[in-house]
Short mmCIF file of C-alpha atoms and ligand atoms in Angstrom, two decimals:
data_model
loop_
_atom_site.label_atom_id
_atom_site.label_comp_id
_atom_site.label_asym_id
_atom_site.label_seq_id
_atom_site.Cartn_x
_atom_site.Cartn_y
_atom_site.Cartn_z
CA UNK Y 279 171.83 68.29 174.96
CA UNK Y 280 175.31 67.25 175.97
CA UNK Y 281 177.19 64.42 174.26
CA UNK Y 282 178.26 61.90 176.87
CA UNK Y 283 179.74 59.08 174.77
CA UNK Y 284 179.60 57.39 171.38
CA UNK Y 285 180.17 53.96 169.89
CA UNK Y 286 181.61 53.25 166.44
CA UNK Y 287 180.30 50.22 164.56
CA UNK Y 288 180.31 48.88 160.99
CA UNK Y 289 177.41 51.08 159.82
CA UNK Y 290 178.57 54.32 161.46
CA UNK Y 291 178.51 55.89 164.89
CA UNK Y 292 175.90 55.95 167.65
CA UNK Y 293 176.10 59.14 169.68
CA UNK Y 294 174.54 59.34 173.15
CA UNK Y 295 173.34 62.76 174.27
CA UNK Y 296 171.87 63.77 177.61
CA UNK Y 297 169.21 66.50 177.84
CA UNK Y 298 168.80 68.99 180.67
CA UNK Y 299 166.11 66.80 182.27
CA UNK Y 300 168.57 63.89 182.47
CA UNK Y 301 167.09 61.78 179.67
CA UNK Y 302 169.60 60.19 177.32
CA UNK Y 303 168.94 59.45 173.67
CA UNK Y 304 170.91 57.63 171.00
CA UNK Y 305 171.45 59.22 167.58
CA UNK Y 306 172.64 57.18 164.58
CA UNK Y 307 175.18 58.99 162.35
CA UNK Y 308 177.37 58.22 159.34
CA UNK Y 309 180.09 60.48 160.72
CA UNK Y 310 180.61 62.58 163.84
CA UNK Y 311 182.41 65.92 163.90
CA UNK Y 312 183.71 66.61 167.41
CA UNK Y 313 183.89 70.39 167.78
CA UNK Y 314 183.49 70.52 171.55
CA UNK Y 315 186.41 72.73 172.48
CA UNK Y 316 189.49 72.48 174.69
CA UNK Y 317 188.00 69.87 177.04
CA UNK Y 318 186.58 67.79 174.22
CA UNK Y 319 184.60 64.76 175.38
CA UNK Y 320 184.82 63.37 171.84
CA UNK Y 321 188.62 63.62 171.69
CA UNK Y 322 188.98 62.04 175.12
CA UNK Y 323 186.73 59.15 174.12
CA UNK Y 324 188.76 58.60 170.92
CA UNK Y 325 191.86 58.02 173.03
CA UNK Y 326 194.09 59.99 170.66
CA UNK Y 327 195.91 61.87 173.43
CA UNK Y 328 194.88 65.00 175.26
CA UNK Y 329 196.33 68.49 174.99
CA UNK Y 330 197.45 70.52 178.01
CA UNK Y 331 195.55 73.71 178.73
CA UNK Y 332 196.45 77.21 179.89
CA UNK Y 333 194.32 78.60 182.70
CA UNK Y 334 192.90 82.02 181.92
CA UNK Y 335 191.39 84.40 184.46
CA UNK Y 336 189.89 87.73 183.48
CA UNK Y 337 188.34 90.63 185.34
CA UNK Y 338 186.02 93.34 184.07
CA UNK Y 339 187.64 96.49 185.52
CA UNK Y 340 186.21 100.02 185.49
CA UNK Y 341 188.15 102.39 183.22
CA UNK Y 342 189.23 105.50 185.13
CA UNK Y 343 191.08 107.42 182.40
CA UNK Y 344 192.34 107.22 178.82
CA UNK Y 345 193.57 103.72 178.08
CA UNK Y 346 195.32 102.00 175.18
CA UNK Y 347 194.29 98.46 174.22
CA UNK Y 348 196.94 95.75 174.68
CA UNK Y 349 195.39 92.92 172.70
CA UNK Y 350 198.65 91.05 172.10
CA UNK Y 351 200.39 90.32 175.35
CA UNK Y 352 201.93 92.01 178.36
CA UNK Y 353 204.85 90.26 180.02
CA UNK Y 354 205.30 90.90 183.76
CA UNK Y 355 208.60 89.93 185.35
CA UNK Y 356 207.74 89.57 189.04
CA UNK Y 357 204.95 87.01 188.99
CA UNK Y 358 207.02 83.91 188.32
CA UNK Y 359 207.59 81.48 185.51
CA UNK Y 360 204.06 80.04 185.59
CA UNK Y 361 202.67 83.38 184.36
CA UNK Y 362 202.54 83.46 180.55
CA UNK Y 363 201.15 86.92 179.78
CA UNK Y 364 198.37 89.42 180.45
CA UNK Y 365 196.06 91.32 178.12
CA UNK Y 366 193.89 94.44 178.41
CA UNK Y 367 190.91 94.86 176.10
CA UNK Y 368 188.85 98.05 176.63
CA UNK Y 369 185.16 97.42 175.97
CA UNK Y 370 182.71 100.27 176.65
CA UNK Y 371 183.25 101.57 180.18
CA UNK Y 372 185.18 98.49 181.37
CA UNK Y 373 188.46 96.90 180.40
CA UNK Y 374 188.75 93.13 180.27
CA UNK Y 375 192.02 92.41 182.05
CA UNK Y 376 193.19 88.84 181.73
CA UNK Y 377 196.07 86.66 182.88
CA UNK Y 378 197.15 83.49 181.11
CA UNK Y 379 198.97 80.80 183.11
CA UNK Y 380 200.94 77.81 181.92
CA UNK Y 381 199.47 74.33 182.54
CA UNK Y 382 199.71 73.04 186.13
CA UNK Y 383 200.05 76.51 187.67
CA UNK Y 384 199.27 76.46 191.37
CA UNK Y 385 197.25 79.28 192.99
CA UNK Y 386 196.48 81.12 189.73
CA UNK Y 387 193.91 83.35 191.51
CA UNK Y 388 196.64 84.74 193.79
CA UNK Y 389 198.95 85.33 190.85
CA UNK Y 390 196.19 87.00 188.86
CA UNK Y 391 195.67 89.41 191.81
CA UNK Y 392 199.41 90.20 191.65
CA UNK Y 393 199.12 90.88 187.92
CA UNK Y 394 196.08 93.13 188.50
CA UNK Y 395 197.97 95.09 191.17
CA UNK Y 396 200.95 95.58 188.84
CA UNK Y 397 198.71 96.65 185.95
CA UNK Y 398 196.68 99.05 188.14
CA UNK Y 399 199.95 100.82 189.02
CA UNK Y 400 200.55 101.57 185.34
CA UNK Y 401 197.07 101.81 183.82
CA UNK Y 402 193.87 103.63 184.88
CA UNK Y 403 192.09 100.44 185.95
CA UNK Y 404 189.51 100.58 188.74
CA UNK Y 405 187.47 98.01 190.65
CA UNK Y 406 186.48 94.74 189.10
CA UNK Y 407 182.76 94.03 188.66
CA UNK Y 408 183.05 90.46 187.37
CA UNK Y 409 185.58 87.64 187.06
CA UNK Y 410 185.64 84.75 184.60
CA UNK Y 411 187.81 81.63 184.43
CA UNK Y 412 188.33 79.26 181.50
CA UNK Y 413 190.97 77.18 179.75
CA UNK Y 414 192.70 77.48 176.38
CA UNK Y 415 194.72 74.87 174.54
CA UNK Y 416 198.46 74.84 174.98
CA UNK Y 417 199.55 73.32 171.67
CA UNK Y 418 203.17 72.17 172.10
CA UNK Y 419 203.81 69.50 169.51
CA UNK Y 420 202.75 68.61 165.95
CA UNK Y 421 201.21 65.47 167.52
CA UNK Y 422 198.71 67.63 169.42
CA UNK Y 423 196.93 68.19 166.11
CA UNK Y 424 194.72 65.17 165.38
CA UNK Y 425 192.09 65.36 162.60
CA UNK Y 426 190.21 62.37 164.03
CA UNK Y 427 189.97 58.59 163.92
CA UNK Y 428 187.72 56.20 162.02
CA UNK Y 429 184.39 57.87 161.27
CA UNK Y 430 184.98 60.64 163.82
CA UNK Y 431 186.50 63.98 162.77
CA UNK Y 432 187.82 66.61 165.18
CA UNK Y 433 187.53 70.33 164.39
CA UNK Y 434 188.64 73.49 166.20
CA UNK Y 435 190.31 73.13 169.58
CA UNK Y 436 189.06 69.55 169.89
CA UNK Y 437 191.45 68.69 167.05
CA UNK Y 438 194.26 70.85 168.43
CA UNK Y 439 193.73 73.46 165.69
CA UNK Y 440 194.84 76.71 167.28
CA UNK Y 441 197.75 79.11 166.97
CA UNK Y 442 200.38 77.99 169.51
CA UNK Y 443 202.04 81.39 169.43
CA UNK Y 444 199.16 83.89 169.56
CA UNK Y 445 196.45 81.79 171.23
CA UNK Y 446 194.03 82.70 168.45
CA UNK Y 447 191.62 79.91 167.66
CA UNK Y 448 188.46 81.43 166.22
CA UNK Y 449 189.56 81.39 162.57
CA UNK Y 450 191.05 77.89 163.03
CA UNK Y 451 187.74 76.66 164.47
CA UNK Y 452 185.69 78.25 161.68
CA UNK Y 453 187.96 76.99 158.90
CA UNK Y 454 188.36 73.44 160.19
CA UNK Y 455 184.64 73.23 160.99
CA UNK Y 456 183.81 74.21 157.43
CA UNK Y 457 186.37 71.77 155.98
CA UNK Y 458 185.09 68.93 158.17
CA UNK Y 459 181.53 69.56 156.99
CA UNK Y 460 182.66 69.65 153.36
CA UNK Y 461 184.72 66.46 153.76
CA UNK Y 462 181.70 64.62 155.17
CA UNK Y 463 179.35 65.94 152.47
CA UNK Y 464 181.65 65.21 149.53
CA UNK Y 465 181.66 61.41 149.48
CA UNK Y 466 181.44 58.08 151.26
CA UNK Y 467 181.46 58.21 155.10
CA UNK Y 468 184.46 55.86 155.25
CA UNK Y 469 186.61 58.31 153.27
CA UNK Y 470 185.63 61.46 155.19
CA UNK Y 471 188.64 61.41 157.52
CA UNK Y 472 191.14 60.97 154.66
CA UNK Y 473 189.51 63.87 152.76
CA UNK Y 474 189.51 66.03 155.89
CA UNK Y 475 193.16 65.20 156.65
CA UNK Y 476 194.10 66.32 153.11
CA UNK Y 477 192.04 69.50 153.33
CA UNK Y 478 193.56 70.50 156.68
CA UNK Y 479 197.19 69.63 155.79
CA UNK Y 480 198.01 73.32 155.15
CA UNK Y 481 196.56 74.29 158.55
CA UNK Y 482 198.62 71.58 160.23
CA UNK Y 483 201.72 72.91 158.39
CA UNK Y 484 200.89 76.46 159.54
CA UNK Y 485 200.73 75.28 163.18
CA UNK Y 486 204.02 73.36 162.79
CA UNK Y 487 205.72 76.51 161.45
CA UNK Y 488 204.48 78.53 164.44
CA UNK Y 489 205.61 75.81 166.85
CA UNK Y 490 209.20 76.39 165.74
CA UNK Y 491 209.01 79.97 167.06
CA UNK Y 492 207.45 79.06 170.38
CA UNK Y 493 210.60 78.17 172.42
CA UNK Y 494 212.22 81.51 171.52
CA UNK Y 495 209.05 83.54 172.14
CA UNK Y 496 208.62 81.96 175.57
CA UNK Y 497 212.29 82.17 176.57
CA UNK Y 498 213.51 84.88 178.91
CA UNK Y 499 215.77 86.15 176.13
CA UNK Y 500 212.81 86.42 173.76
CA UNK Y 501 210.68 88.26 176.31
CA UNK Y 502 213.49 90.69 177.22
CA UNK Y 503 214.22 91.34 173.57
CA UNK Y 504 210.54 92.07 172.93
CA UNK Y 505 210.72 94.59 175.79
CA UNK Y 506 213.64 96.52 174.26
CA UNK Y 507 212.91 96.41 170.55
CA UNK Y 508 210.46 99.15 169.41
CA UNK Y 509 206.87 97.86 169.44
CA UNK Y 510 206.22 98.48 165.69
CA UNK Y 511 209.21 96.26 164.85
CA UNK Y 512 208.05 93.50 167.23
CA UNK Y 513 204.59 93.72 165.64
CA UNK Y 514 206.07 93.46 162.14
CA UNK Y 515 208.25 90.43 162.99
CA UNK Y 516 205.47 88.59 164.85
CA UNK Y 517 202.65 89.50 162.45
CA UNK Y 518 202.42 86.04 160.89
CA UNK Y 519 202.50 84.34 164.28
C1 LIG S 234 190.14 84.06 177.53
C2 LIG S 234 190.25 83.64 176.08
C3 LIG S 234 190.47 84.61 175.12
C4 LIG S 234 190.56 84.25 173.76
N1 LIG S 234 190.77 85.24 172.84
C5 LIG S 234 190.82 84.91 171.53
C6 LIG S 234 190.99 85.92 170.53
O1 LIG S 234 191.11 87.11 170.84
N2 LIG S 234 191.03 85.54 169.23
C7 LIG S 234 190.91 84.24 168.85
O2 LIG S 234 190.94 83.94 167.65
N3 LIG S 234 190.75 83.26 169.78
C8 LIG S 234 190.70 83.56 171.10
N4 LIG S 234 190.54 82.57 172.03
C9 LIG S 234 190.45 81.17 171.57
C10 LIG S 234 189.08 80.89 170.96
O3 LIG S 234 188.06 81.35 171.84
C11 LIG S 234 188.95 79.38 170.75
O4 LIG S 234 190.10 78.88 170.09
C12 LIG S 234 187.72 79.05 169.91
O5 LIG S 234 186.55 79.53 170.54
C13 LIG S 234 187.65 77.54 169.73
O6 LIG S 234 186.45 77.23 169.10
P1 LIG S 234 185.85 75.76 169.20
O7 LIG S 234 184.57 75.80 168.42
O8 LIG S 234 186.88 74.77 168.88
O9 LIG S 234 185.53 75.55 170.76
P2 LIG S 234 184.55 76.36 171.72
O10 LIG S 234 184.41 77.78 171.30
O11 LIG S 234 185.04 76.06 173.10
O12 LIG S 234 183.13 75.67 171.49
C14 LIG S 234 182.89 74.35 171.91
C15 LIG S 234 181.40 74.20 172.12
O13 LIG S 234 181.13 72.82 172.40
C16 LIG S 234 180.21 72.76 173.48
N5 LIG S 234 180.43 71.47 174.16
C17 LIG S 234 181.47 71.11 174.95
N6 LIG S 234 181.32 69.85 175.37
C18 LIG S 234 180.16 69.40 174.83
C19 LIG S 234 179.46 68.15 174.90
N7 LIG S 234 179.92 67.12 175.61
N8 LIG S 234 178.28 68.04 174.23
C20 LIG S 234 177.79 69.07 173.50
N9 LIG S 234 178.42 70.27 173.39
C21 LIG S 234 179.58 70.42 174.05
C22 LIG S 234 180.56 73.95 174.36
O14 LIG S 234 179.45 74.31 175.17
C23 LIG S 234 180.88 75.01 173.31
O15 LIG S 234 179.72 75.70 172.90
C24 LIG S 234 190.44 82.90 173.38
C25 LIG S 234 190.20 81.91 174.35
C26 LIG S 234 190.11 82.27 175.70
C27 LIG S 234 189.84 81.20 176.73
#
């Protein structure tokens, strides 16, 4: 079932969920944990401000020779400022080749083709058998991180919990999901948000610290520097990011 809306009242929260056959049912809850990802319906309904999203496109390309994984990021100079980075993740006999674009990029499919062409010139990548498109949070400000409001808690990307520098969000989602569950289970429903806010303060601080690095990492100077400095040194400096 898909959550369509909810209503907070004195006794808790009523959540409305729609099943595949179109029927809607109401569920009474003491608390709600919104963990519905980068396009969170719950966050939108709370009215606590949205977060911009990167567009990601990835192709499953045949591998035609020995290939190194590039999990981190590949900067390409000729695609324009809307292109953030690419990645190449070999998996069996295909490599997942992705492009990440800044919010509001126009014609990302065209630009992704350009990135694929540039990467095919340097790496043994063959034809694509499948393409996927999705979005990822673009956390830009400490205010993007919102633990919730009232009886509703937000975990994972719905709450803005994600590394702004590396784009990693799985550990943030797992940790905040666990902390939200614990905060709800530990005491009165009215105090769940305060407990959760306390428990996630160190994660919020970790995101704030990473945000300070973001302007430099995204600047032309930062990208050029990363291209000249030996990769092991770049890896060492950016390890905690
Ligand atoms: C291309 C790409 C590559 C990535 N690579 C990495 C990586 O290498 N390492 C890493 O750590 N992170 C990576 N991430 C980020 C990571 O995938 C996310 O940060 C993480 O999955 C967020 O978890 P989440 O539970 O908050 O949201 P999601 O994983 O998006 O889960 C949300 C769930 O809520 C469901 N849902 C949505 N709306 C509703 C609704 N109205 N009602 C009911 N259910 C709903 C969705 O179907 C989904 O199952 C990547 C992201 C992308 C897009």
